Coordinates of C-alpha atoms and ligand atoms in Angstrom, one line a residue:
M1 CA 115.3 -3.4 2.6
K2 CA 111.8 -4.7 2.4
P3 CA 109.3 -3.5 -0.3
T4 CA 107.2 -0.8 1.2
A5 CA 103.5 -0.1 0.8
P6 CA 102.5 3.5 0.4
E7 CA 102.6 5.4 3.8
Y8 CA 98.8 5.9 3.8
F9 CA 98.3 2.1 4.1
N10 CA 99.4 2.3 7.7
I11 CA 96.2 4.0 8.8
I12 CA 93.8 1.5 7.1
P13 CA 91.8 0.0 10.0
P14 CA 91.4 -3.8 10.1
Y15 CA 87.8 -5.0 9.2
V16 CA 86.2 -6.5 12.2
P17 CA 83.9 -9.4 11.1
G18 CA 81.2 -11.1 13.2
K19 CA 82.7 -14.1 15.1
P20 CA 82.4 -17.3 13.1
M21 CA 80.5 -20.1 14.8
E22 CA 83.3 -22.6 14.2
E23 CA 85.8 -20.4 16.0
L24 CA 83.5 -19.9 19.0
E25 CA 82.8 -23.6 19.3
R26 CA 86.5 -24.4 19.1
E27 CA 87.6 -21.7 21.5
Y28 CA 84.9 -22.1 24.1
G29 CA 84.2 -25.8 23.7
I30 CA 80.5 -25.1 23.0
K31 CA 78.1 -27.0 20.7
D32 CA 74.9 -25.7 19.1
S33 CA 75.9 -22.1 19.1
I34 CA 73.8 -19.6 17.2
K35 CA 75.1 -16.6 15.2
L36 CA 73.0 -13.4 15.1
A37 CA 75.9 -11.2 14.3
S38 CA 76.4 -10.8 10.6
N39 CA 72.8 -10.1 9.2
E40 CA 72.8 -13.4 7.4
N41 CA 69.5 -15.1 6.2
P42 CA 68.3 -17.4 9.0
H43 CA 66.7 -19.8 6.5
G44 CA 70.0 -20.4 4.8
P45 CA 70.5 -20.0 1.0
S46 CA 67.6 -19.8 -1.4
P47 CA 66.7 -23.5 -2.2
K48 CA 66.4 -22.6 -5.9
A49 CA 69.9 -21.2 -5.7
M50 CA 71.3 -24.3 -4.1
E51 CA 69.7 -26.5 -6.8
A52 CA 71.2 -24.2 -9.5
V53 CA 74.7 -24.5 -8.0
K54 CA 74.4 -28.3 -8.0
H55 CA 73.8 -28.3 -11.7
A56 CA 76.7 -26.0 -12.3
L57 CA 79.3 -28.2 -10.7
T58 CA 80.2 -30.0 -13.9
N59 CA 81.3 -26.7 -15.4
L60 CA 83.7 -25.7 -12.6
H61 CA 86.7 -26.3 -14.9
R62 CA 85.5 -23.5 -17.2
Y63 CA 86.1 -19.8 -16.8
P64 CA 82.9 -18.0 -16.0
D65 CA 81.4 -15.7 -18.7
G66 CA 82.4 -12.3 -17.2
A67 CA 79.5 -10.6 -19.0
A68 CA 77.0 -12.8 -17.2
P69 CA 74.3 -12.0 -19.8
E70 CA 71.4 -13.9 -18.3
L71 CA 71.9 -12.6 -14.9
M72 CA 72.4 -9.0 -16.2
E73 CA 69.1 -9.3 -18.1
S74 CA 67.3 -10.6 -15.0
I75 CA 68.7 -7.8 -12.8
A76 CA 67.9 -5.1 -15.3
S77 CA 64.3 -6.2 -15.6
K78 CA 63.9 -6.3 -11.8
M79 CA 65.6 -2.9 -11.3
G80 CA 64.0 -1.3 -14.3
C81 CA 67.3 -0.2 -15.8
Q82 CA 69.5 -1.0 -18.7
T83 CA 72.1 -3.9 -18.5
S84 CA 74.7 -1.3 -19.5
Q85 CA 74.0 0.5 -16.2
I86 CA 74.8 -2.5 -14.0
V87 CA 78.2 -3.5 -12.7
L88 CA 78.5 -6.9 -10.9
G89 CA 80.9 -7.2 -8.0
N90 CA 82.3 -10.0 -5.9
G91 CA 79.9 -8.8 -3.2
S92 CA 78.9 -5.2 -3.2
D93 CA 82.1 -4.7 -1.3
E94 CA 84.0 -5.0 -4.6
V95 CA 81.8 -2.4 -6.3
I96 CA 82.6 0.0 -3.4
D97 CA 86.3 -0.8 -4.0
M98 CA 86.0 -0.2 -7.8
L99 CA 84.2 3.1 -7.2
A100 CA 87.0 4.2 -4.9
K101 CA 89.7 3.1 -7.4
V102 CA 88.0 5.0 -10.3
Y103 CA 87.0 8.2 -8.5
L104 CA 89.4 8.8 -5.7
N105 CA 93.0 10.0 -5.9
A106 CA 95.5 10.7 -3.2
G107 CA 94.4 13.8 -1.3
D108 CA 90.7 13.5 -2.3
E109 CA 87.9 13.2 0.2
A110 CA 85.2 10.6 0.6
L111 CA 82.3 11.7 2.8
M112 CA 80.4 9.2 5.0
T113 CA 78.7 8.9 8.3
E114 CA 80.2 7.9 11.6
P115 CA 79.6 5.0 12.2
S116 CA 79.3 3.6 8.7
F117 CA 80.1 0.4 6.9
M118 CA 83.8 -0.1 7.2
M119 CA 84.4 -0.9 3.5
Y120 CA 83.8 2.8 2.6
S121 CA 86.7 4.0 4.6
I122 CA 89.0 1.0 3.9
S123 CA 88.5 1.5 0.1
A124 CA 89.0 5.3 0.3
L125 CA 92.1 5.1 2.5
A126 CA 93.7 2.5 0.1
Q127 CA 93.6 5.2 -2.6
G128 CA 95.4 7.7 -0.3
A129 CA 92.1 9.6 0.0
K130 CA 90.7 10.9 3.3
A131 CA 87.6 9.4 4.9
V132 CA 85.6 12.3 6.3
K133 CA 83.2 11.1 8.9
I134 CA 80.1 13.0 10.0
P135 CA 78.4 11.6 13.2
L136 CA 74.8 10.4 12.9
T137 CA 72.2 12.6 14.6
Q138 CA 71.0 11.9 18.2
D139 CA 68.3 9.6 16.7
Y140 CA 70.9 7.8 14.6
R141 CA 69.9 9.3 11.2
H142 CA 72.1 10.8 8.5
D143 CA 72.9 14.4 9.5
F144 CA 72.3 16.0 6.1
D145 CA 73.0 19.6 7.3
A146 CA 76.4 18.6 8.6
L147 CA 77.1 16.4 5.5
A148 CA 76.3 19.3 3.2
K149 CA 78.6 21.6 5.2
A150 CA 81.4 19.1 5.1
V151 CA 81.6 19.0 1.3
T152 CA 84.8 20.7 0.0
D153 CA 86.3 21.0 -3.5
K154 CA 88.2 17.8 -2.7
T155 CA 85.0 15.7 -2.1
K156 CA 84.6 13.2 -4.8
I157 CA 82.3 10.5 -3.3
I158 CA 79.5 10.7 -0.7
F159 CA 78.6 7.3 0.8
L160 CA 75.0 7.1 2.0
N161 CA 73.5 4.0 3.5
S162 CA 69.8 3.3 3.6
P163 CA 68.7 1.4 5.6
Q164 CA 71.7 2.2 7.7
N165 CA 74.0 -0.3 9.3
P166 CA 74.1 -0.5 12.3
S167 CA 71.2 1.8 13.2
G168 CA 68.5 0.4 10.9
T169 CA 67.2 3.9 10.0
V170 CA 66.3 4.8 6.4
I171 CA 66.9 8.1 4.5
T172 CA 63.6 9.7 3.6
K173 CA 62.9 11.3 0.2
E174 CA 62.2 14.5 2.2
E175 CA 65.8 14.4 3.6
F176 CA 67.5 13.3 0.5
E177 CA 66.2 15.7 -2.2
P178 CA 67.1 19.0 -0.6
F179 CA 70.5 17.6 0.1
L180 CA 71.0 16.5 -3.5
E181 CA 70.2 20.0 -4.7
K182 CA 73.0 21.4 -2.6
V183 CA 75.6 18.9 -3.9
D184 CA 77.5 19.6 -7.1
P185 CA 76.7 17.0 -9.8
S186 CA 80.5 16.4 -10.2
I187 CA 80.4 14.5 -6.9
L188 CA 79.4 10.9 -7.1
I189 CA 76.7 9.8 -4.6
V190 CA 76.6 6.2 -3.5
M191 CA 73.3 4.9 -2.1
D192 CA 74.1 1.6 -0.4
E193 CA 70.8 -0.3 -0.2
A194 CA 72.1 -3.7 1.1
Y195 CA 68.9 -4.1 3.3
I196 CA 66.3 -2.1 1.3
E197 CA 64.2 -5.2 0.6
F198 CA 63.3 -5.4 4.4
N199 CA 62.1 -1.8 4.5
R200 CA 58.5 -1.1 5.3
N201 CA 58.7 2.7 5.5
S202 CA 57.0 4.2 2.5
E203 CA 58.9 7.5 2.9
A204 CA 62.2 5.8 2.3
V205 CA 64.2 7.1 -0.7
I206 CA 65.1 4.7 -3.5
G207 CA 68.4 5.4 -5.2
L208 CA 67.1 4.0 -8.5
D209 CA 64.7 6.8 -8.8
Y210 CA 67.6 9.1 -9.4
L211 CA 69.5 6.9 -11.9
N212 CA 68.7 9.1 -14.9
G213 CA 68.8 12.5 -13.2
D214 CA 71.5 15.3 -13.2
H215 CA 73.5 13.7 -10.4
T216 CA 75.5 10.5 -10.6
V217 CA 73.7 8.3 -8.1
V218 CA 75.0 4.8 -7.7
T219 CA 72.7 2.3 -6.1
L220 CA 74.3 -0.7 -4.4
R221 CA 72.4 -4.0 -3.9
T222 CA 73.5 -7.4 -2.7
F223 CA 72.6 -11.1 -2.8
S224 CA 74.2 -11.5 0.7
K225 CA 71.2 -10.6 2.9
L226 CA 67.7 -11.3 1.6
Y227 CA 68.8 -14.0 -0.8
G228 CA 71.1 -15.8 1.6
L229 CA 74.1 -15.9 -0.6
A230 CA 76.7 -14.1 1.5
G231 CA 79.2 -17.0 1.1
L232 CA 79.2 -16.9 -2.7
R233 CA 80.0 -13.2 -2.8
I234 CA 77.8 -11.4 -5.3
G235 CA 76.4 -7.9 -5.4
F236 CA 76.0 -5.1 -7.9
G237 CA 75.8 -1.4 -8.5
V238 CA 73.3 0.4 -10.8
M239 CA 74.7 3.6 -12.2
P240 CA 74.7 5.9 -15.2
E241 CA 76.6 4.4 -18.2
H242 CA 79.4 6.9 -18.0
A243 CA 80.3 5.4 -14.6
S244 CA 79.7 1.7 -15.4
Q245 CA 82.0 2.1 -18.4
M246 CA 84.8 3.4 -16.1
L247 CA 84.3 0.6 -13.5
N248 CA 84.3 -2.0 -16.2
R249 CA 87.8 -0.9 -17.3
I250 CA 89.1 -2.2 -13.9
R251 CA 86.6 -4.9 -13.0
P252 CA 88.5 -8.2 -12.9
P253 CA 87.1 -10.0 -15.9
F254 CA 86.1 -13.2 -14.0
N255 CA 85.1 -11.6 -10.7
I256 CA 81.7 -13.4 -10.5
N257 CA 82.3 -17.1 -10.4
I258 CA 80.0 -19.7 -12.0
P259 CA 78.2 -20.9 -8.9
A260 CA 77.6 -17.2 -7.8
Q261 CA 76.1 -16.4 -11.3
V262 CA 73.7 -19.3 -11.4
A263 CA 72.7 -19.0 -7.8
A264 CA 72.0 -15.3 -8.1
L265 CA 69.9 -15.8 -11.2
A266 CA 67.9 -18.6 -9.5
A267 CA 67.5 -16.6 -6.2
L268 CA 66.1 -13.6 -8.0
S269 CA 63.1 -15.6 -9.1
D270 CA 62.7 -17.5 -5.8
S271 CA 59.7 -15.5 -4.6
E272 CA 58.6 -18.2 -2.2
F273 CA 61.9 -17.9 -0.4
V274 CA 61.9 -14.2 -0.4
E275 CA 58.3 -14.1 1.1
K276 CA 59.3 -16.6 3.7
T277 CA 62.4 -14.6 4.7
L278 CA 60.5 -11.3 5.0
E279 CA 57.8 -12.9 7.1
T280 CA 60.4 -14.5 9.4
V281 CA 62.2 -11.2 9.8
H282 CA 59.2 -9.0 10.3
N283 CA 57.5 -11.5 12.7
G284 CA 60.9 -12.0 14.5
L285 CA 61.2 -8.2 15.0
D286 CA 57.7 -8.0 16.5
Y287 CA 58.5 -10.9 18.9
L288 CA 61.9 -9.5 19.9
F289 CA 60.7 -6.0 20.6
D290 CA 57.8 -7.3 22.6
A291 CA 60.0 -9.8 24.6
L292 CA 62.6 -7.1 25.4
K293 CA 60.0 -4.5 26.5
E294 CA 60.2 -5.5 30.1
M295 CA 64.0 -5.2 30.3
D296 CA 65.8 -1.9 31.1
V297 CA 67.2 -1.6 27.6
V298 CA 66.4 0.5 24.5
C299 CA 65.6 -1.2 21.3
Y300 CA 65.8 1.0 18.2
P301 CA 63.2 0.7 15.4
T302 CA 64.6 -0.7 12.3
Q303 CA 63.9 -1.2 8.6
T304 CA 66.4 -4.1 8.3
N305 CA 66.9 -7.7 9.4
F306 CA 68.8 -6.5 12.5
F307 CA 68.3 -4.0 15.2
M308 CA 70.4 -2.1 17.7
I309 CA 70.0 -2.3 21.5
D310 CA 71.3 0.2 24.0
L311 CA 72.1 -2.0 27.0
K312 CA 73.0 1.0 29.2
R313 CA 76.1 -0.8 30.3
D314 CA 79.4 -2.0 28.8
A315 CA 78.3 -4.1 25.8
K316 CA 81.6 -5.9 25.5
A317 CA 81.1 -7.7 28.8
V318 CA 77.6 -8.7 27.8
Y319 CA 78.9 -9.9 24.5
E320 CA 81.5 -12.1 26.2
A321 CA 78.9 -13.5 28.6
L322 CA 76.6 -14.3 25.7
L323 CA 79.4 -16.1 23.9
Y324 CA 79.7 -18.5 26.9
K325 CA 76.0 -19.3 26.3
G326 CA 76.7 -20.0 22.6
V327 CA 75.0 -16.8 21.4
I328 CA 77.0 -14.6 19.0
I329 CA 75.8 -11.0 18.5
R330 CA 77.7 -7.9 17.5
P331 CA 79.1 -5.5 20.1
L332 CA 79.2 -2.0 18.6
G333 CA 82.4 -0.8 20.3
S334 CA 84.2 -0.8 16.9
Y335 CA 81.4 1.4 15.6
G336 CA 81.9 3.8 18.5
F337 CA 78.9 2.7 20.6
D338 CA 80.3 1.1 23.8
N339 CA 76.9 0.3 25.3
H340 CA 75.2 -0.9 22.2
I341 CA 74.8 -4.3 20.5
R342 CA 73.5 -5.2 17.1
V343 CA 71.4 -8.3 16.8
T344 CA 70.3 -10.1 13.6
V345 CA 66.8 -11.5 13.5
G346 CA 67.0 -15.3 13.6
L347 CA 64.5 -18.2 13.4
P348 CA 61.9 -18.1 16.2
Q349 CA 63.8 -20.6 18.4
E350 CA 67.0 -18.6 17.9
N351 CA 65.3 -15.3 18.9
E352 CA 63.9 -17.0 22.0
R353 CA 67.3 -18.3 22.9
F354 CA 68.8 -14.9 22.5
V355 CA 66.1 -13.3 24.7
K356 CA 66.6 -15.8 27.5
A357 CA 70.4 -15.6 27.3
L358 CA 70.3 -11.8 27.4
K359 CA 67.9 -11.8 30.4
D360 CA 70.1 -14.3 32.2
V361 CA 73.3 -12.3 31.5
M362 CA 71.7 -8.9 32.5
T363 CA 70.4 -10.3 35.8
G364 CA 73.5 -12.2 36.5
S365 CA 71.9 -15.6 36.6
Ligands
PLP1 C1 76.2 -6.5 4.2 C2 76.4 -5.2 3.7 C3 76.8 -5.0 2.4 C4 76.9 -6.2 1.4 O1 78.2 -6.6 1.4 P1 78.5 -7.8 0.3 O2 79.9 -7.5 -0.1 O3 77.5 -7.7 -0.9 O4 78.3 -9.1 1.0 C5 77.0 -3.7 1.9 N1 76.8 -2.6 2.7 C6 76.4 -2.8 4.0 C7 76.1 -1.6 4.8 C8 76.2 -4.1 4.5 O5 75.8 -4.2 5.8

């Protein structure tokens, strides 16, 4: 007899990551590939963060300070919240997982959109809870009427994502507030804002505005995207203290390693890098939308550092053909969109290479 995992583990879907460049180059014998698949920062990590990591190397034999006081202070002042309302995670992925562990039991329901970030359902299913998925609307927005109707007495968490991955749409205040009124305050609301820094729509809702309200609204932020620290794994949740106290009971005491702590602290004050990144992304989007205009595809407006394209044909085949040209993008079949791809904005020369490759592939040259 082998040890057995709980029965409900068998329905946890595997996470599908963007293809790593090394793997592509090894498998296809290609050099100089570009990856526009995982919404990473095209400029690399924040230079201030890299410098801070160098200085931290001599301390690698030490355990990190799990309380990360300096970083917590810096985040609190940036977010306008108390340090006691912040929970750091090994990526915001880990905060999602801690929320599921604390608030979901077997038989409970977590409500989310379809498609949505895979960690919501993976973490819910691992608790034996049900992932209840409500399709996005025709124009790829959260369907708040349907979400409100799907709430049952088993619903414990509602995962919202603004700007949404993979659609790039934001939730507006006007959509969110009537919904919040309909939801019982016993249900925890997660507002995943992994890309909020790229947003330029003034109507977008900001989760932090509801931090001290009647509902328990948890805002998730990450250092993986704007700050270019995806490889270090650090993100955080901002939530009412009753929630942070519960999460801290199960938070692994050393979950944020020393390089991640110092890098995040330095990156937060690297305004030059932040400005440069935003400029690259916003200019890149202008270029890409303009360059793709003449093609028979649909590019969807976005408030993120990526955008979705309806190719009006099987995206998997286009994805494969682009791989042969050393261009990695994300086909959205695993998100339920067979004709769509998701493309991360790169450096100008990467964007140009993508446009040329896509045109060649689509015209068969
Ligand atoms: C990238 C991303 C995150 C951040 O994940 P980390 O674990 O912080 O790297 C969270 N939510 C969504 C929707 C994302 O796309």
